Coordinates of N, CA and C in Angstrom, one line a residue:
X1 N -20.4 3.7 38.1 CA -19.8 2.5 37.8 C -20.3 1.4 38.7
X2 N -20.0 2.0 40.0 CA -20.7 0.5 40.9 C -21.9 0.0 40.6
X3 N -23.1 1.3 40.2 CA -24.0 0.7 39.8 C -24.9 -0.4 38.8
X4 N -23.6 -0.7 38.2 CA -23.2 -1.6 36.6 C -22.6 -3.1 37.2
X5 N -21.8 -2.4 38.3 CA -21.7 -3.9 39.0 C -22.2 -4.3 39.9
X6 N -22.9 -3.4 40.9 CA -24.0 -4.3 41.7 C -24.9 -4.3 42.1
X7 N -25.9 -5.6 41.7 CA -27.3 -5.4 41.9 C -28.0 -5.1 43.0
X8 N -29.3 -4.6 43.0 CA -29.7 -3.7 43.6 C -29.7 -2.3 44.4
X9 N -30.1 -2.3 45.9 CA -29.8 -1.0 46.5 C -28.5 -0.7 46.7
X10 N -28.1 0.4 46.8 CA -26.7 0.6 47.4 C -27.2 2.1 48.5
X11 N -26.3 1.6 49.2 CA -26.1 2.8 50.8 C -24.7 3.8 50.2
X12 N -24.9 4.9 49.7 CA -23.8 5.8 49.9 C -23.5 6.7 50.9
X13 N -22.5 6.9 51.5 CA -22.2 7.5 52.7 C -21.1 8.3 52.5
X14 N -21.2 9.6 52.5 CA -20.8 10.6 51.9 C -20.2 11.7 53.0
X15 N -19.1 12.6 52.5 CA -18.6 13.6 53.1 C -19.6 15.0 52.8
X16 N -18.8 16.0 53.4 CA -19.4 17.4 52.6 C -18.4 18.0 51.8
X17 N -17.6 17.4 51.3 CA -16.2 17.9 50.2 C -17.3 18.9 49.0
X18 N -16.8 19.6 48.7 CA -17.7 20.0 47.4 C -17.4 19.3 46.5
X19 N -16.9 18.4 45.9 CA -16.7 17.7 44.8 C -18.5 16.6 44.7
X20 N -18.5 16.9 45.6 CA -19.8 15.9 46.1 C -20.8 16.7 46.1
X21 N -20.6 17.8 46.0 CA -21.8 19.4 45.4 C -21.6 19.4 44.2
X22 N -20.7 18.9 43.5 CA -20.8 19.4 42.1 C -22.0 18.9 41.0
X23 N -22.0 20.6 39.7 CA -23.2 19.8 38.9 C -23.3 18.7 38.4
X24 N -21.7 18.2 38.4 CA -21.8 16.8 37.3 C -22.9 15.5 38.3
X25 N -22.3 15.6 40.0 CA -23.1 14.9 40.6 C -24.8 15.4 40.7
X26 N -24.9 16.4 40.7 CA -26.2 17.1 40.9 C -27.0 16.4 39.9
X27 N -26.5 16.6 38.4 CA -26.9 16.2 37.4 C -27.1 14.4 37.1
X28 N -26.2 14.2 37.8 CA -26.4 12.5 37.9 C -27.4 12.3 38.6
X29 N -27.6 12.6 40.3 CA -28.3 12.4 41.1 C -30.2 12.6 40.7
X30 N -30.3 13.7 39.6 CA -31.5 13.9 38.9 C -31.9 13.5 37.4
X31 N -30.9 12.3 37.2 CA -30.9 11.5 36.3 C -31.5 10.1 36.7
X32 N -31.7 10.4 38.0 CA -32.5 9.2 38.5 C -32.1 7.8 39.0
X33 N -30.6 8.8 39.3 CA -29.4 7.6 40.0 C -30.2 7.1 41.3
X34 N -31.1 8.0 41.7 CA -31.5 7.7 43.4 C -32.5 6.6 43.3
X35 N -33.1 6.4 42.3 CA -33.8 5.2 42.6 C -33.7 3.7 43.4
X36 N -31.8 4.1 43.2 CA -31.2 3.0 43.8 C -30.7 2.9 44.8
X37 N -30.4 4.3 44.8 CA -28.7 4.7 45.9 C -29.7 5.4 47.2
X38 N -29.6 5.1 48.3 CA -29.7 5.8 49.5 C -28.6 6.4 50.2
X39 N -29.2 7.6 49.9 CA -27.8 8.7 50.2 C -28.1 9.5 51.8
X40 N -26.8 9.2 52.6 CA -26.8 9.5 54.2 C -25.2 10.4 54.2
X41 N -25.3 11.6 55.0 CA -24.3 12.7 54.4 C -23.8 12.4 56.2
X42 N -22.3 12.7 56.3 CA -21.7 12.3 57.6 C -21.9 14.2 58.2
X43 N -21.7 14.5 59.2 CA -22.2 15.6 59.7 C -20.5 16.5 59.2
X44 N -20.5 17.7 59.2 CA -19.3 18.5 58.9 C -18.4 18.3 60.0
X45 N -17.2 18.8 60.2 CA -16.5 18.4 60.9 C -16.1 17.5 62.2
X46 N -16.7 16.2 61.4 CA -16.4 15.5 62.3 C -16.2 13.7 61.8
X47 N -14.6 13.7 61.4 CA -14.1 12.7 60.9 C -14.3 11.4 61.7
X48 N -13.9 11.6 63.4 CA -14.1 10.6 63.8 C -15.3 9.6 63.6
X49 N -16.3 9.8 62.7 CA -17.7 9.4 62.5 C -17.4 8.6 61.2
X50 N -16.1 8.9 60.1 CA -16.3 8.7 58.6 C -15.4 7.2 58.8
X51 N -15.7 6.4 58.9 CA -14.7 5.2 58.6 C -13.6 5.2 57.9
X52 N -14.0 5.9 57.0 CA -12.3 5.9 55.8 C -11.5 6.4 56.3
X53 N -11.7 7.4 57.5 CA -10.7 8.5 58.3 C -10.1 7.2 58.8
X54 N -10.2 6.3 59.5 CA -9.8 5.1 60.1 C -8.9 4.6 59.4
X55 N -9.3 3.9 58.3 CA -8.8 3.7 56.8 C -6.9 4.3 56.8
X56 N -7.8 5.3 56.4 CA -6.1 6.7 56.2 C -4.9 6.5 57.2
X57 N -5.8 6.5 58.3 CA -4.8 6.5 59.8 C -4.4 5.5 59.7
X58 N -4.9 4.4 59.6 CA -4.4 2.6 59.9 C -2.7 2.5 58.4
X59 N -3.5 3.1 57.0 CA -2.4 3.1 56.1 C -1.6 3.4 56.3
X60 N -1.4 5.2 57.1 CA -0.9 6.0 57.6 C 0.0 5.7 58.3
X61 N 0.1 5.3 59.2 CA 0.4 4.5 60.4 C 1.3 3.5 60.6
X62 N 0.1 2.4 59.7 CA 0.4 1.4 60.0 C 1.2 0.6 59.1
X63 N 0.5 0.1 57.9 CA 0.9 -0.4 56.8 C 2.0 0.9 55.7
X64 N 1.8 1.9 56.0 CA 3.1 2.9 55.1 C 3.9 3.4 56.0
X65 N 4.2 2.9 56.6 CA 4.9 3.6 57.9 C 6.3 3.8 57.7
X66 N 7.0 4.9 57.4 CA 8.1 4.7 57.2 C 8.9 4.1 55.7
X67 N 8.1 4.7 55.0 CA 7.8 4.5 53.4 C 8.4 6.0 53.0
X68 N 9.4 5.8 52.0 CA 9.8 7.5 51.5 C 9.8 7.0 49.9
X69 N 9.4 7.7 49.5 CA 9.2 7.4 47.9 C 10.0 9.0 46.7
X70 N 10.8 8.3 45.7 CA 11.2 9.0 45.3 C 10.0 9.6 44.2
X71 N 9.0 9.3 44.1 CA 8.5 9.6 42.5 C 7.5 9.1 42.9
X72 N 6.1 9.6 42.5 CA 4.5 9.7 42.8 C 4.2 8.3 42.4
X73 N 4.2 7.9 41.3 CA 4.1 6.1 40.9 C 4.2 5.4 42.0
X74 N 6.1 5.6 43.0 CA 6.0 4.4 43.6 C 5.5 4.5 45.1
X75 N 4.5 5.6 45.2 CA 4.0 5.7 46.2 C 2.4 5.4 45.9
X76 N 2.4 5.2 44.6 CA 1.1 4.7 44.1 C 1.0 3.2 44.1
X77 N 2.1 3.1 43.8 CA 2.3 1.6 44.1 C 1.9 0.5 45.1
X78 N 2.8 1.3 46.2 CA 3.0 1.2 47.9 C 1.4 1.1 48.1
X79 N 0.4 2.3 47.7 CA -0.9 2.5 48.2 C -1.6 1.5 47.8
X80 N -1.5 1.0 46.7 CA -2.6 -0.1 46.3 C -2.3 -1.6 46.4
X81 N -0.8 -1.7 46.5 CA -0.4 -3.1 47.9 C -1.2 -2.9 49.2
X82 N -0.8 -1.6 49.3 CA -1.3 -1.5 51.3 C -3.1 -2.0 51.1
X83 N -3.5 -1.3 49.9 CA -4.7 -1.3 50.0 C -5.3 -2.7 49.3
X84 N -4.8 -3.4 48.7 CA -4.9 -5.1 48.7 C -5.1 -5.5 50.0
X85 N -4.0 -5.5 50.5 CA -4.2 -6.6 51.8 C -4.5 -5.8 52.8
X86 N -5.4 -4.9 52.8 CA -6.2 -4.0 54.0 C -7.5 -4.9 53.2
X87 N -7.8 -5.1 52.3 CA -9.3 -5.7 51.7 C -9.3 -7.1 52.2
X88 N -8.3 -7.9 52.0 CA -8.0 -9.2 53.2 C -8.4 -9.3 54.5
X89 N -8.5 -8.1 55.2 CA -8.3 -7.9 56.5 C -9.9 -7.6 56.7
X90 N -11.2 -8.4 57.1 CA -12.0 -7.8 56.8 C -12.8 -7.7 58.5
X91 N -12.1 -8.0 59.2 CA -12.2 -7.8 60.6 C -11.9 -6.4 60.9
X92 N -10.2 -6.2 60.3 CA -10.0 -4.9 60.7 C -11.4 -3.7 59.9
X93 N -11.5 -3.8 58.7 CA -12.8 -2.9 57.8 C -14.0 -2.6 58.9
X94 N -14.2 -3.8 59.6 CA -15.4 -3.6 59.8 C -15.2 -3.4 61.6
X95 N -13.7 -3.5 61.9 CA -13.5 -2.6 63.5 C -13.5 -0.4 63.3
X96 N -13.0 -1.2 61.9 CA -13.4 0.7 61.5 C -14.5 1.2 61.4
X97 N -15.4 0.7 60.9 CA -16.8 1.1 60.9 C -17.4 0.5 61.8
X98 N -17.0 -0.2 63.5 CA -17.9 -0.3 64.3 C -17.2 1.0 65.0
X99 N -16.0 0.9 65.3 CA -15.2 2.3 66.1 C -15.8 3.5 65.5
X100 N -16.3 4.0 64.6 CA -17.3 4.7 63.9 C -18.5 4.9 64.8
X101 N -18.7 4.8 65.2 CA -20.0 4.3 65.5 C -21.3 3.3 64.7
X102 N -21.0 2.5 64.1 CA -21.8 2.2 63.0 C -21.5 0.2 63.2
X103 N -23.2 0.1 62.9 CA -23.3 -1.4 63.4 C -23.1 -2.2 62.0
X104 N -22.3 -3.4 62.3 CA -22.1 -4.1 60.9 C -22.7 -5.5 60.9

């Protein structure tokens, strides 16, 4: 899908989840998705390196803090407010991926 919306290269930066071994991706990736995508895999256990871990924690934490939800919806809800105005925030994004180790 990203690919449909954004032109040219894209940087993918990836876990080792097996969802991300699977054939449907295998099969994509030899469909000649890589022409575009530059794919860099984060080493196995070690989250402090993955930005999104940051992400989770900061939601976690910060913005859901003390959030009890009776029913999955309104915790879906809660998530994608949090995660609106975490995309506003684009200082904090990119203190996550410098605390990463990673230059922006």
């Amino acid at each position: 899908m990203l690919q449909r919306l954004i032109p040219g290269l894209l940087l993918v930066i990836w876990d080792g989840s097996p969802t991300h071994r699977s054939q449907l991706i295998k099969d994509y990736l030899a469909s000649g998705a890589t022409q575009r995508l530059h794919l860099e895999r984060f080493p196995g256990y070690a989250p402090e390196l993955n930005p999104t871990e940051w992400v989770w924690s900061y939601l976690k934490l910060a913005d859901l803090a003390n959030i009890a939800c009776d029913h999955l919806s309104e915790l879906d809800a809660h998530l994608s407010k949090a995660k609106r105005r975490l995309q506003r925030k684009t200082n904090l994004i990119q203190a996550f991926i410098h605390d990463a180790g990673y230059d922006v």
